[in-house]
Short mmCIF file of C-alpha atoms in Angstrom, two decimals:
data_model
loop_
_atom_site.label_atom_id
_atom_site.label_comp_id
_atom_site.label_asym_id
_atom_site.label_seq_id
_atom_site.Cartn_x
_atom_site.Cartn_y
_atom_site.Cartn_z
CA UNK M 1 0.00 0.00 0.00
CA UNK M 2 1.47 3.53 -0.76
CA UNK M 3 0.00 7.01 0.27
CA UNK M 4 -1.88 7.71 2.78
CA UNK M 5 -3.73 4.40 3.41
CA UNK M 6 -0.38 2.84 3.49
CA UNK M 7 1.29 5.31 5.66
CA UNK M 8 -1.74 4.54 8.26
CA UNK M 9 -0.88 1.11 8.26
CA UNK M 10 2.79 1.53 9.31
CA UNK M 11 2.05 3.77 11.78
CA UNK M 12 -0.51 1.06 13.20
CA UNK M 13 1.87 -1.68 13.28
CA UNK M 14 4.56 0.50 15.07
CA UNK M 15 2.15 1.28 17.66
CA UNK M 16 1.34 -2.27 18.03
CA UNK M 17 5.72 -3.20 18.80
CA UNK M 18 5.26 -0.26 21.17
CA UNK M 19 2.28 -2.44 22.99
CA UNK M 20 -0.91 -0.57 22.01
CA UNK M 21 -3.49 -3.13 20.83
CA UNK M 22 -4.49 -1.60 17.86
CA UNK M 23 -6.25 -4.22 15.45
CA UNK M 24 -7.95 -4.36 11.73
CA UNK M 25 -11.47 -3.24 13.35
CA UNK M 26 -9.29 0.05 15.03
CA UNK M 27 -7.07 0.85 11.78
CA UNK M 28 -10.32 0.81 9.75
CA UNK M 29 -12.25 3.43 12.75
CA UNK M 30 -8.81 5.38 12.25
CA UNK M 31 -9.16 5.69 8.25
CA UNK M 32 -12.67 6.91 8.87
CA UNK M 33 -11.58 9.68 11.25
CA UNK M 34 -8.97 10.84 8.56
CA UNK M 35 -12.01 10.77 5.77
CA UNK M 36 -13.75 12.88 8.21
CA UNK M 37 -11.01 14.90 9.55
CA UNK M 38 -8.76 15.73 6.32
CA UNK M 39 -5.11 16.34 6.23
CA UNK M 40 -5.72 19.76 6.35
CA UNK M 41 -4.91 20.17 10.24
CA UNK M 42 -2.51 18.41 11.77
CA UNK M 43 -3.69 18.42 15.47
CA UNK M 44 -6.86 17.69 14.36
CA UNK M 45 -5.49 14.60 12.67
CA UNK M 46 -3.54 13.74 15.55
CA UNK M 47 -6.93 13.62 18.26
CA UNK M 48 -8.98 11.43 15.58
CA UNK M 49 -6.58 8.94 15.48
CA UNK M 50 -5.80 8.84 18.92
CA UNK M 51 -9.52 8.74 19.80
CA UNK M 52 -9.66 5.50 17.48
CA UNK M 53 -6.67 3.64 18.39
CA UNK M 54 -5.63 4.87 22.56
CA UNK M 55 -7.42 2.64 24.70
CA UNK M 56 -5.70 2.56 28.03
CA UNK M 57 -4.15 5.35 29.83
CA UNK M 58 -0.11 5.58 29.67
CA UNK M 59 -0.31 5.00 26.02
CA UNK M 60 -0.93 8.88 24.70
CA UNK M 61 2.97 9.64 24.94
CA UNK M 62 3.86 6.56 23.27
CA UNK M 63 1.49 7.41 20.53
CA UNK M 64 2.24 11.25 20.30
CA UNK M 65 5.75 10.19 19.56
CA UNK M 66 4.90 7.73 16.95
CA UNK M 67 2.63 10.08 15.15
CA UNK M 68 5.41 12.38 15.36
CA UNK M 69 7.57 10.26 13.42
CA UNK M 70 5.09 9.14 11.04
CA UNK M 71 3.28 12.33 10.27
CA UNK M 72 5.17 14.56 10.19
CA UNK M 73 5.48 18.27 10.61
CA UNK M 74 7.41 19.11 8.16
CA UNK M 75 10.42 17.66 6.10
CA UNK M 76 14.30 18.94 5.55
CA UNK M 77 15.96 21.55 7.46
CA UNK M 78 14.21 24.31 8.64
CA UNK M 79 13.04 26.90 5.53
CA UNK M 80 12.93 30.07 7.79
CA UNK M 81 16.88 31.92 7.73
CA UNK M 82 19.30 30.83 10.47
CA UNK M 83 20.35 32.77 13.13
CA UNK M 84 23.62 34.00 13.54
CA UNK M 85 25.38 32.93 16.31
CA UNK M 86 23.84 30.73 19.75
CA UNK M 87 23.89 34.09 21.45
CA UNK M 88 20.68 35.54 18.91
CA UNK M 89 19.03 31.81 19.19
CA UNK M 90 18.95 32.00 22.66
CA UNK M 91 17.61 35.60 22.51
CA UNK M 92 15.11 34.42 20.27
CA UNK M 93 14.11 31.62 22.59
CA UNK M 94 13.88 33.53 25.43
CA UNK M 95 11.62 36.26 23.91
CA UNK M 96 9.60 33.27 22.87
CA UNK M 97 8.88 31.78 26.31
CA UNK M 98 8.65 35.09 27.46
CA UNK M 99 5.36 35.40 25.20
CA UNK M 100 4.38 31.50 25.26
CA UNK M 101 4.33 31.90 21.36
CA UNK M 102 3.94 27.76 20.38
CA UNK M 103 4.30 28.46 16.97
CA UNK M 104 7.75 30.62 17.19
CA UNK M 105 9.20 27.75 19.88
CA UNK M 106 8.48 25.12 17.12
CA UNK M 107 10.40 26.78 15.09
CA UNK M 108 13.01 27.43 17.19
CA UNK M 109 13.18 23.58 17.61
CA UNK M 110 13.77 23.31 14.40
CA UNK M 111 16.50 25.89 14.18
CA UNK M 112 18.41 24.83 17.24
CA UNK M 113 18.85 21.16 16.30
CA UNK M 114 19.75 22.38 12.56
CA UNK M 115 22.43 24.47 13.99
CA UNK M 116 23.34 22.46 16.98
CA UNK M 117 22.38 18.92 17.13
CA UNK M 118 23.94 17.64 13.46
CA UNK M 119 26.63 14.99 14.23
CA UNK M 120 29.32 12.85 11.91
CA UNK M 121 29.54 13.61 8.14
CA UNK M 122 32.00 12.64 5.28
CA UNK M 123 33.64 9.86 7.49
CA UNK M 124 30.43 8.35 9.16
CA UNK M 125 26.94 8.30 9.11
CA UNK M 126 24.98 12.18 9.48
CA UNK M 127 22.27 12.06 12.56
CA UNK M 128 21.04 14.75 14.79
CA UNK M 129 20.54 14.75 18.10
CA UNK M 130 18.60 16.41 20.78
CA UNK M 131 20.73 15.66 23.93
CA UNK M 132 23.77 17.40 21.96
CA UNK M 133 21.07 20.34 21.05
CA UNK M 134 20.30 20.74 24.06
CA UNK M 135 23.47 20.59 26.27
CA UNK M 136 24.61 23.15 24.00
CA UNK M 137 21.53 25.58 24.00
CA UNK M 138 21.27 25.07 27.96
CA UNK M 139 17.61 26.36 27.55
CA UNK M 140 17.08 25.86 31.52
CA UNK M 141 18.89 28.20 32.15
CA UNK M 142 16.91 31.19 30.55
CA UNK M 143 14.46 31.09 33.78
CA UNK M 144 15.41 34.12 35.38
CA UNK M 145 15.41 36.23 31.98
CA UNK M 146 11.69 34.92 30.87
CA UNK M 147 10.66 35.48 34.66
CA UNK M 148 11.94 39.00 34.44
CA UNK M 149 10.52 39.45 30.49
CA UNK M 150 6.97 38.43 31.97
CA UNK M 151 6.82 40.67 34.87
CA UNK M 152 8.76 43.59 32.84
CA UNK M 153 10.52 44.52 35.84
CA UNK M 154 7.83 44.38 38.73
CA UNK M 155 8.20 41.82 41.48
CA UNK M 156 5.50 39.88 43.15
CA UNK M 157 6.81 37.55 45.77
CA UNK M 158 2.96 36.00 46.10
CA UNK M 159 3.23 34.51 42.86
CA UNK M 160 6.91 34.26 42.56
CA UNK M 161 6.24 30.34 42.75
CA UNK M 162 3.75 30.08 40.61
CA UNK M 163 5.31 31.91 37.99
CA UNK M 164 8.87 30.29 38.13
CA UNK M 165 6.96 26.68 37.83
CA UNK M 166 4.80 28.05 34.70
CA UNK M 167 8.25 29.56 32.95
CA UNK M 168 9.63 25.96 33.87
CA UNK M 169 6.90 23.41 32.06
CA UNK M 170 7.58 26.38 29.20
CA UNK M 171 11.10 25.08 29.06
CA UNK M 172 10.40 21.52 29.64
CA UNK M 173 7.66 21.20 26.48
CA UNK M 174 10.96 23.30 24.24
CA UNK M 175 12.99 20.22 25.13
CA UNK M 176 10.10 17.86 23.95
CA UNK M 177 9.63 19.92 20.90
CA UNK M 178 13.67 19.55 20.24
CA UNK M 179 13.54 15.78 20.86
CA UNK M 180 10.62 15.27 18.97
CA UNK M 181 12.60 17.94 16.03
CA UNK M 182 15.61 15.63 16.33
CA UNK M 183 13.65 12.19 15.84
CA UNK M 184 12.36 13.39 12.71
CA UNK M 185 15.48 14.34 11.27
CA UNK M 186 17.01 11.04 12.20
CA UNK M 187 13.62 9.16 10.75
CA UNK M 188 14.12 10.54 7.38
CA UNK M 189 18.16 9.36 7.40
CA UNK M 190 17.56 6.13 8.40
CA UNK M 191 13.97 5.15 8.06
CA UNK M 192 10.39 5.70 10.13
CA UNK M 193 10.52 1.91 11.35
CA UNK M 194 13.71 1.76 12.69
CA UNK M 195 13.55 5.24 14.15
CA UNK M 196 10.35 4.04 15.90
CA UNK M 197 11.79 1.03 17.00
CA UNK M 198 14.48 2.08 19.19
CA UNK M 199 13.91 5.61 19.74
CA UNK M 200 10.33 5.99 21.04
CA UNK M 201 10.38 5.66 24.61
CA UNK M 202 8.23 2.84 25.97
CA UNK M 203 5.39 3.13 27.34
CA UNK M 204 5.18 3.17 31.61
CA UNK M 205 3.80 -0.60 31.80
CA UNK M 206 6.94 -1.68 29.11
CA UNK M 207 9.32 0.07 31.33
CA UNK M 208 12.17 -2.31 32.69
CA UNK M 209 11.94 -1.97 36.53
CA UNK M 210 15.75 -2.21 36.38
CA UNK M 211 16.33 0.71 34.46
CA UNK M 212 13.75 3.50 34.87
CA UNK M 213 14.14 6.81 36.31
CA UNK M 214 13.05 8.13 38.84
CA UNK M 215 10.32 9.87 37.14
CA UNK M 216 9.13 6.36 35.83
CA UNK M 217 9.13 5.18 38.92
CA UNK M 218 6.96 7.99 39.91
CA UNK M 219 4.80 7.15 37.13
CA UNK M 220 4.07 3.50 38.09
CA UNK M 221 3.45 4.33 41.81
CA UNK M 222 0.28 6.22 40.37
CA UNK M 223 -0.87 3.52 38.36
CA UNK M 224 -0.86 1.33 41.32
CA UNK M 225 -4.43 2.06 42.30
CA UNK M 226 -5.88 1.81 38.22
CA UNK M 227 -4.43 -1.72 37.72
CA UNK M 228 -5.04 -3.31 40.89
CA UNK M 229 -8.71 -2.30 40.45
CA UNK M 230 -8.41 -3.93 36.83
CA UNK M 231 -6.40 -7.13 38.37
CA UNK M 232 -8.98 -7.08 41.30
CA UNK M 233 -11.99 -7.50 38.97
CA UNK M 234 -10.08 -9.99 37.40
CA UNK M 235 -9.09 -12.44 39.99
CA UNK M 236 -13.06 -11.91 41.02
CA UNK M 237 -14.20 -13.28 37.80
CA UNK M 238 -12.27 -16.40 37.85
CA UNK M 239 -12.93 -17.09 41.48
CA UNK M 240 -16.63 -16.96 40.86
CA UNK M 241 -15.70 -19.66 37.94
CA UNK M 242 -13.69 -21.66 40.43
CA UNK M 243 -17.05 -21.89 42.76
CA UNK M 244 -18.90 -23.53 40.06
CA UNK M 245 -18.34 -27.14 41.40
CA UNK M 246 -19.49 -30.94 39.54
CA UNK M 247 -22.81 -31.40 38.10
CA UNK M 248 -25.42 -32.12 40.65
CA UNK M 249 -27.58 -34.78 38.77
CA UNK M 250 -30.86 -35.01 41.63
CA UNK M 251 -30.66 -31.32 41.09
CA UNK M 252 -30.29 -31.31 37.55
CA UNK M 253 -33.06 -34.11 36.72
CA UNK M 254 -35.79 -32.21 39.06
CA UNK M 255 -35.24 -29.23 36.80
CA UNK M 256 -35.64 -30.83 33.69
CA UNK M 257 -39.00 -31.86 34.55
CA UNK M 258 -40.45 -28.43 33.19
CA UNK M 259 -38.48 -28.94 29.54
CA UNK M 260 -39.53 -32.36 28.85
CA UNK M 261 -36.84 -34.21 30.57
CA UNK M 262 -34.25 -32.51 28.58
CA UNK M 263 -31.49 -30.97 31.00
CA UNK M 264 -31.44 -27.73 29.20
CA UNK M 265 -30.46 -26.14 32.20
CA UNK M 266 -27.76 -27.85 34.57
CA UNK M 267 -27.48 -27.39 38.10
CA UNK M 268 -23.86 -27.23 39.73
CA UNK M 269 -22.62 -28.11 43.21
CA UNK M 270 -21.19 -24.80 44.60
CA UNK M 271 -18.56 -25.30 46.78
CA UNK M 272 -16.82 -21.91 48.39
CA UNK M 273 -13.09 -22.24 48.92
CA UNK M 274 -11.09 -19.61 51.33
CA UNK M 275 -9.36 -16.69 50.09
CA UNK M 276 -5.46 -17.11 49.59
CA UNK M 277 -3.06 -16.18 51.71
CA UNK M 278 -0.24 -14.34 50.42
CA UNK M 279 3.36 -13.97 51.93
CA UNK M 280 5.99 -11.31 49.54
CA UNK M 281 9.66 -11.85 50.26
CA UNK M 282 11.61 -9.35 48.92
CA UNK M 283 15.00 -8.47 47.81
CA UNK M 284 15.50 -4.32 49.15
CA UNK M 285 18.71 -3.74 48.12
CA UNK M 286 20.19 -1.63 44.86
CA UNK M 287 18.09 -1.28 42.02
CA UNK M 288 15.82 -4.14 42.44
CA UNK M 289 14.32 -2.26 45.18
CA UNK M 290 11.91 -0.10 43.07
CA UNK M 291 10.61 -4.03 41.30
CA UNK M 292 9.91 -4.67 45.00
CA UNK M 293 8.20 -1.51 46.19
CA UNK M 294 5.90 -1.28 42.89
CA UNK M 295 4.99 -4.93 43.41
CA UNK M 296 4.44 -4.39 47.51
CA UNK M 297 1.88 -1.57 46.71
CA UNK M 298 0.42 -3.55 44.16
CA UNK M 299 0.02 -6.26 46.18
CA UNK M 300 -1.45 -4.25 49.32
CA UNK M 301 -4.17 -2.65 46.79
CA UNK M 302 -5.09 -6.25 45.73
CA UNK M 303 -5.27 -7.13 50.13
CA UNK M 304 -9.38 -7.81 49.43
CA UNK M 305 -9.05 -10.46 46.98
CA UNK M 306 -6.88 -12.33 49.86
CA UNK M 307 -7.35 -13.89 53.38
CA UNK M 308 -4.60 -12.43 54.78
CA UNK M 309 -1.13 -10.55 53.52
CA UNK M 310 2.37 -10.02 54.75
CA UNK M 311 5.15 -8.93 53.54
CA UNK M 312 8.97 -9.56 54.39
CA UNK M 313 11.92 -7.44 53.35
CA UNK M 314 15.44 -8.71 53.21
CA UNK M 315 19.22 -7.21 52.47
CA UNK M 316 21.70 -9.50 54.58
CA UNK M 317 19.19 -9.85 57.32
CA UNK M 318 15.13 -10.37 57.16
CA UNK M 319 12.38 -8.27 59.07
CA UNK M 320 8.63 -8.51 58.23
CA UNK M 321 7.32 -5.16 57.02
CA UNK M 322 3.65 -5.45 56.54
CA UNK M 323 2.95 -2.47 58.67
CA UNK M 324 4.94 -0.52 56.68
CA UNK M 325 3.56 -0.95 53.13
CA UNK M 326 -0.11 -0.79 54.19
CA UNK M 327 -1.08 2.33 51.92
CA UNK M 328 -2.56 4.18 54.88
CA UNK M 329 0.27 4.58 56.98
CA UNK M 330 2.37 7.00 54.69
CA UNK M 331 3.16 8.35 50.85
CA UNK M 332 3.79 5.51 49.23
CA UNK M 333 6.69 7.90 47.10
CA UNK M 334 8.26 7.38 50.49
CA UNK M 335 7.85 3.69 50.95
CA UNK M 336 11.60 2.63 50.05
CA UNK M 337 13.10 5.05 52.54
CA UNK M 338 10.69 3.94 55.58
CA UNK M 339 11.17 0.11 55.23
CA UNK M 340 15.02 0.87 54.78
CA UNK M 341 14.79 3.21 57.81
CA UNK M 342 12.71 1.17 60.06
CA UNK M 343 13.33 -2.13 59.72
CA UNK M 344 15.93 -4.44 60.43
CA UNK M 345 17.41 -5.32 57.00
CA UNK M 346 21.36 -4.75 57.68
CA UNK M 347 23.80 -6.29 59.65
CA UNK M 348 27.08 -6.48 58.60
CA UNK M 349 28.65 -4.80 55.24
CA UNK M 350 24.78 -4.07 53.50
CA UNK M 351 25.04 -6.24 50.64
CA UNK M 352 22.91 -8.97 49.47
CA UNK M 353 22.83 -12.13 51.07
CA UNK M 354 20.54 -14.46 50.03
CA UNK M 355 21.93 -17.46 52.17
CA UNK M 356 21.46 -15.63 55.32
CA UNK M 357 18.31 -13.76 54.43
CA UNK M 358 16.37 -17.11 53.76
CA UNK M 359 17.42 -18.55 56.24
CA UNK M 360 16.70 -16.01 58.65
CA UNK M 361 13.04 -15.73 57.33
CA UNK M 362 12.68 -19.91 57.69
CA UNK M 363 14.19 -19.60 61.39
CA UNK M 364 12.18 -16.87 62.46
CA UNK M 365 8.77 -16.44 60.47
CA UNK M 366 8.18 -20.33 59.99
CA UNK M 367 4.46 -19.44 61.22
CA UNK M 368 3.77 -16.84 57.71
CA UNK M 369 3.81 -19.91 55.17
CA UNK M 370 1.48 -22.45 55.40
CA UNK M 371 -0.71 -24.91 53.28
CA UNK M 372 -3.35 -21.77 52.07
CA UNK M 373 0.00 -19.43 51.33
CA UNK M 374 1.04 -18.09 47.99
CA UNK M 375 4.90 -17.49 48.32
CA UNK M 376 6.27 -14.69 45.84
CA UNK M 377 9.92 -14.32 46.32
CA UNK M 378 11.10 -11.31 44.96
CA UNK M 379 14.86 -10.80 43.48
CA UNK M 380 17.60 -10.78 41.31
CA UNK M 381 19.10 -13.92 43.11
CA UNK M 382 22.61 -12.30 43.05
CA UNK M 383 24.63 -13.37 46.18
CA UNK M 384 27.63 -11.69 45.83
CA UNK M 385 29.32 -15.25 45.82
CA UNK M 386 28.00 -16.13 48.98
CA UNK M 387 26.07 -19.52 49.74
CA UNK M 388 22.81 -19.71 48.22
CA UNK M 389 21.06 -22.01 51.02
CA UNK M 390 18.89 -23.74 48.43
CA UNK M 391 17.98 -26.03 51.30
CA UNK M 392 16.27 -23.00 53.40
CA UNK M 393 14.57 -22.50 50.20
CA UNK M 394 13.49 -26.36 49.87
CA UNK M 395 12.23 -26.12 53.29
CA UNK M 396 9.99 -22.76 52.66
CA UNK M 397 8.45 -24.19 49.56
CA UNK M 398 7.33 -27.42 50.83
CA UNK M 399 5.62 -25.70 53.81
CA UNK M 400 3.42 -23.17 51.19
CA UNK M 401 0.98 -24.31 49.32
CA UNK M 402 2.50 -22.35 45.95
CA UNK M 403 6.37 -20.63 45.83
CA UNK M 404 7.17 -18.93 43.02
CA UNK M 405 10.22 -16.82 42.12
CA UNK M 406 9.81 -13.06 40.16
CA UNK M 407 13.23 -12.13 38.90
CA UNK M 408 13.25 -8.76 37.16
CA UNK M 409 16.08 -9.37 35.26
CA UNK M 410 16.20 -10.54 32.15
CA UNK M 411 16.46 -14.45 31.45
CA UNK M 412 19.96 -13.99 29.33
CA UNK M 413 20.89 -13.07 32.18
CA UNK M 414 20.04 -15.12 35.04
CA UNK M 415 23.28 -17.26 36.72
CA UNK M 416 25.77 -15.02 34.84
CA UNK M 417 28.65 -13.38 37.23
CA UNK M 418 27.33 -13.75 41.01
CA UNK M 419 23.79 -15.09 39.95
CA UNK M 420 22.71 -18.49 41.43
CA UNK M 421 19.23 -17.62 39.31
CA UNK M 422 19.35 -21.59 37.68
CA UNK M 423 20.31 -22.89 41.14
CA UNK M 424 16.95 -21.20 43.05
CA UNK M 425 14.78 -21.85 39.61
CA UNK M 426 15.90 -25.93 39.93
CA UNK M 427 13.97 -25.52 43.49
CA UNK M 428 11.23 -23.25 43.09
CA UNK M 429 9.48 -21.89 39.73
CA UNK M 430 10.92 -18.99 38.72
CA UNK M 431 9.84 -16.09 36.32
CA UNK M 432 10.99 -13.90 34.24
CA UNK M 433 9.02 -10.13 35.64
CA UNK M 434 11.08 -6.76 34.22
CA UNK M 435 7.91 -4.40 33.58
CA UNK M 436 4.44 -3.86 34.36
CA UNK M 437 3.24 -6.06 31.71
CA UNK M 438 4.72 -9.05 32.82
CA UNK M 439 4.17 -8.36 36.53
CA UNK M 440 -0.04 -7.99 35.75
CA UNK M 441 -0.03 -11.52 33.68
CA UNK M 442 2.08 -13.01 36.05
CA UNK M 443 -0.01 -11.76 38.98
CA UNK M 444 -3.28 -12.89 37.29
CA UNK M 445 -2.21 -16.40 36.41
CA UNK M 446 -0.15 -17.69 38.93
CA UNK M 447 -2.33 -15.87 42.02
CA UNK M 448 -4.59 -18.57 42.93
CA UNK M 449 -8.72 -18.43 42.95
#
């Protein structure tokens, strides 16, 4: 396919690598919003097709970039004149901000990465980028100037605040509008699908738990409450289809009396098992930490679909925590820092020991796993060469009624360097959980009814 139609399609099936569900029935909704629409405005084109094809929240940015790339704003190098030096640019940008003019700062996008952001030439590939734009333009640090520009010399210490945040999210959508400049340079070097491939950013559910920023992780905290409400409704569903016991024939017979004899309708004995009981163990130390807080609060929002919860935390020594994560107590931005302050988890260089930990937690909290327990271990299973103590771990699985293992690193991975990750996964089931994603189908399948 070729023009338009075609170019829909691509953009569909990069949107689909990027983890938005968008199928035949949404591309076609999406080609009738462009009839409708025309090409004629490009924002308008950009809301129709994100009202046919965005259906979960968290996916708009992933799709604002991709339509970026794929439609367009313009093609080449800027056609307005260059400035002269970065001195004028900056000028320029400031006066901009100043006056919140959009259609000046896209411009200025344009200009800055043309002058700023081209790298490599005769001897290597030519590429812009925004991170070299913008290291070099330094645009947060025009602040002060637009703060002055907008209040032309008067001050106002009551809405000093106010106005310094405003001038900031002025600065911080320039830098989007550079990045977003700077992809479609690249895109039309080396190609829309490649560009979209490694250069969108994921979306916050695709997000390895591993490596996201701060900000990311500030992003998943708030999602906490949306999905467990989605995973709670789910876990309902299939425990009302667990209830649904063996045919009850007496039952059964005595109602087909009314259709002839004919069991149209058969009767079920309903039997009504207990709620789980579910025990997290998990690994608090370095960067695996934020896997284990996401997953604690996700847990603790889910606490209605179980019997009971508790939760265990674990460096080189164990401590149960379960007063801790319940979401009343505190922020849960602040949930790392208050286990890590208040409990027990440290006792000798504050490194991970696995060996100890376990055993610890089978010494001391033998009473948390029983026959109606759900085990999730969280961890990396990196010992730091120490002794793994697969028989602590032998001993906690055969007392629970289900043990399994979420390791947020990837499976290449797993018993490379100080990883006994095949040695625990030989014991207990063990799964691969780096993002959001996995963590909900993990969660929803392996959770019992």
């Amino acid at each position: 396919m070729s023009g338009v139609p075609g170019r829909l399609v691509e953009f569909v099936e990069a949107l689909r690598e990027h983890g938005i569900p968008a199928g035949p029935s949404e591309t076609v909704d999406a080609a009738a919003a462009l009839e409708v629409l025309g090409l004629a405005s490009r924002e308008q084109m950009r809301e129709g097709l994100a009202a046919a094809l965005v259906r979960r929240g968290g996916q708009r940015a992933v799709f604002d970039a991709t339509f970026d790339i794929y439609f367009p704003l313009g093609v080449g190098a800027p056609s307005q004149d260059p400035v002269e030096d970065l001195a004028a640019l900056r000028d320029r940008l400031a006066a901009a901000l100043a006056a919140n003019d959009q259609t000046e700062l896209t411009q200025l996008a344009g200009l800055a990465v043309d002058m700023l952001g081209e790298y490599g030439g005769t001897s290597g590939s030519v590429g812009w980028s925004a991170h070299q734009t913008l290291e070099r333009l330094q645009p947060q640090t025009l602040v002060v100037r637009v703060l002055e520009a907008i209040r032309a010399g008067a001050s106002d210490d009551f809405t000093d605040r106010l106005d310094r945040d405003d001038v900031r999210r002025r600065v911080e959508g320039f830098r989007g509008l550079v990045r977003t400049e700077a992809r479609r340079r690249v895109a039309e070097v080396r190609g829309r699908e490649r560009v979209s491939r490694h250069a969108v950013p994921p979306a916050a559910d695709r997000v390895d738990f591993l490596l996201a920023s701060r900000a990311q992780l500030a992003e998943l905290r708030r999602v906490v409450q949306p999905l467990s409400r989605k995973l709670a409704t789910r876990l309902a569903a299939r425990r009302r289809r667990h209830a649904r016991g063996q045919i009850d024939l007496r039952r059964t017979l005595r109602r087909s009396l009314s259709t002839g004899g004919v069991p149209m309708r058969p009767s079920y004995r309903r039997h009504r098992p207990g709620r789980p009981e579910i025990v997290l163990l998990c690994d608090m130390s370095g960067s695996v930490a934020g896997f284990a807080n996401f997953t604690m609060l996700l847990v603790q929002a889910l606490r209605d679909q179980f019997g009971k919860v508790r939760v265990f935390a674990f460096i080189d020594a164990c401590d149960e925590i379960t007063h801790l994560v319940d979401t009343g107590a505190a922020d849960p931005e602040d949930l790392g820092a208050r286990i890590l302050a208040d409990a027990e988890l440290t006792r000798w260089d504050g490194h991970s020991d696995y060996g100890h930990a376990l055993g610890e937690f089978a010494e001391r909290y033998s009473d948390a796993v029983g026959p109606k327990t759900s085990l999730l271990i969280l961890g990396d299973a990196r010992t730091n060469g120490g002794d793994p103590n697969l028989d602590a771990v032998r001993g906690i699985a055969a007392a629970a009624r289900h043990t399994y293992w979420l390791n947020p690193e990837r499976t290449a991975l797993w018993s490379t360097g100080d990883s006994e990750a095949h040695a625990y996964a030989e014991v207990v089931e063990m799964h691969e959980c780096r993002n959001v994603h996995q963590l909900t189908r993990l969660v929803t399948r392996l959770l019992p009814a």
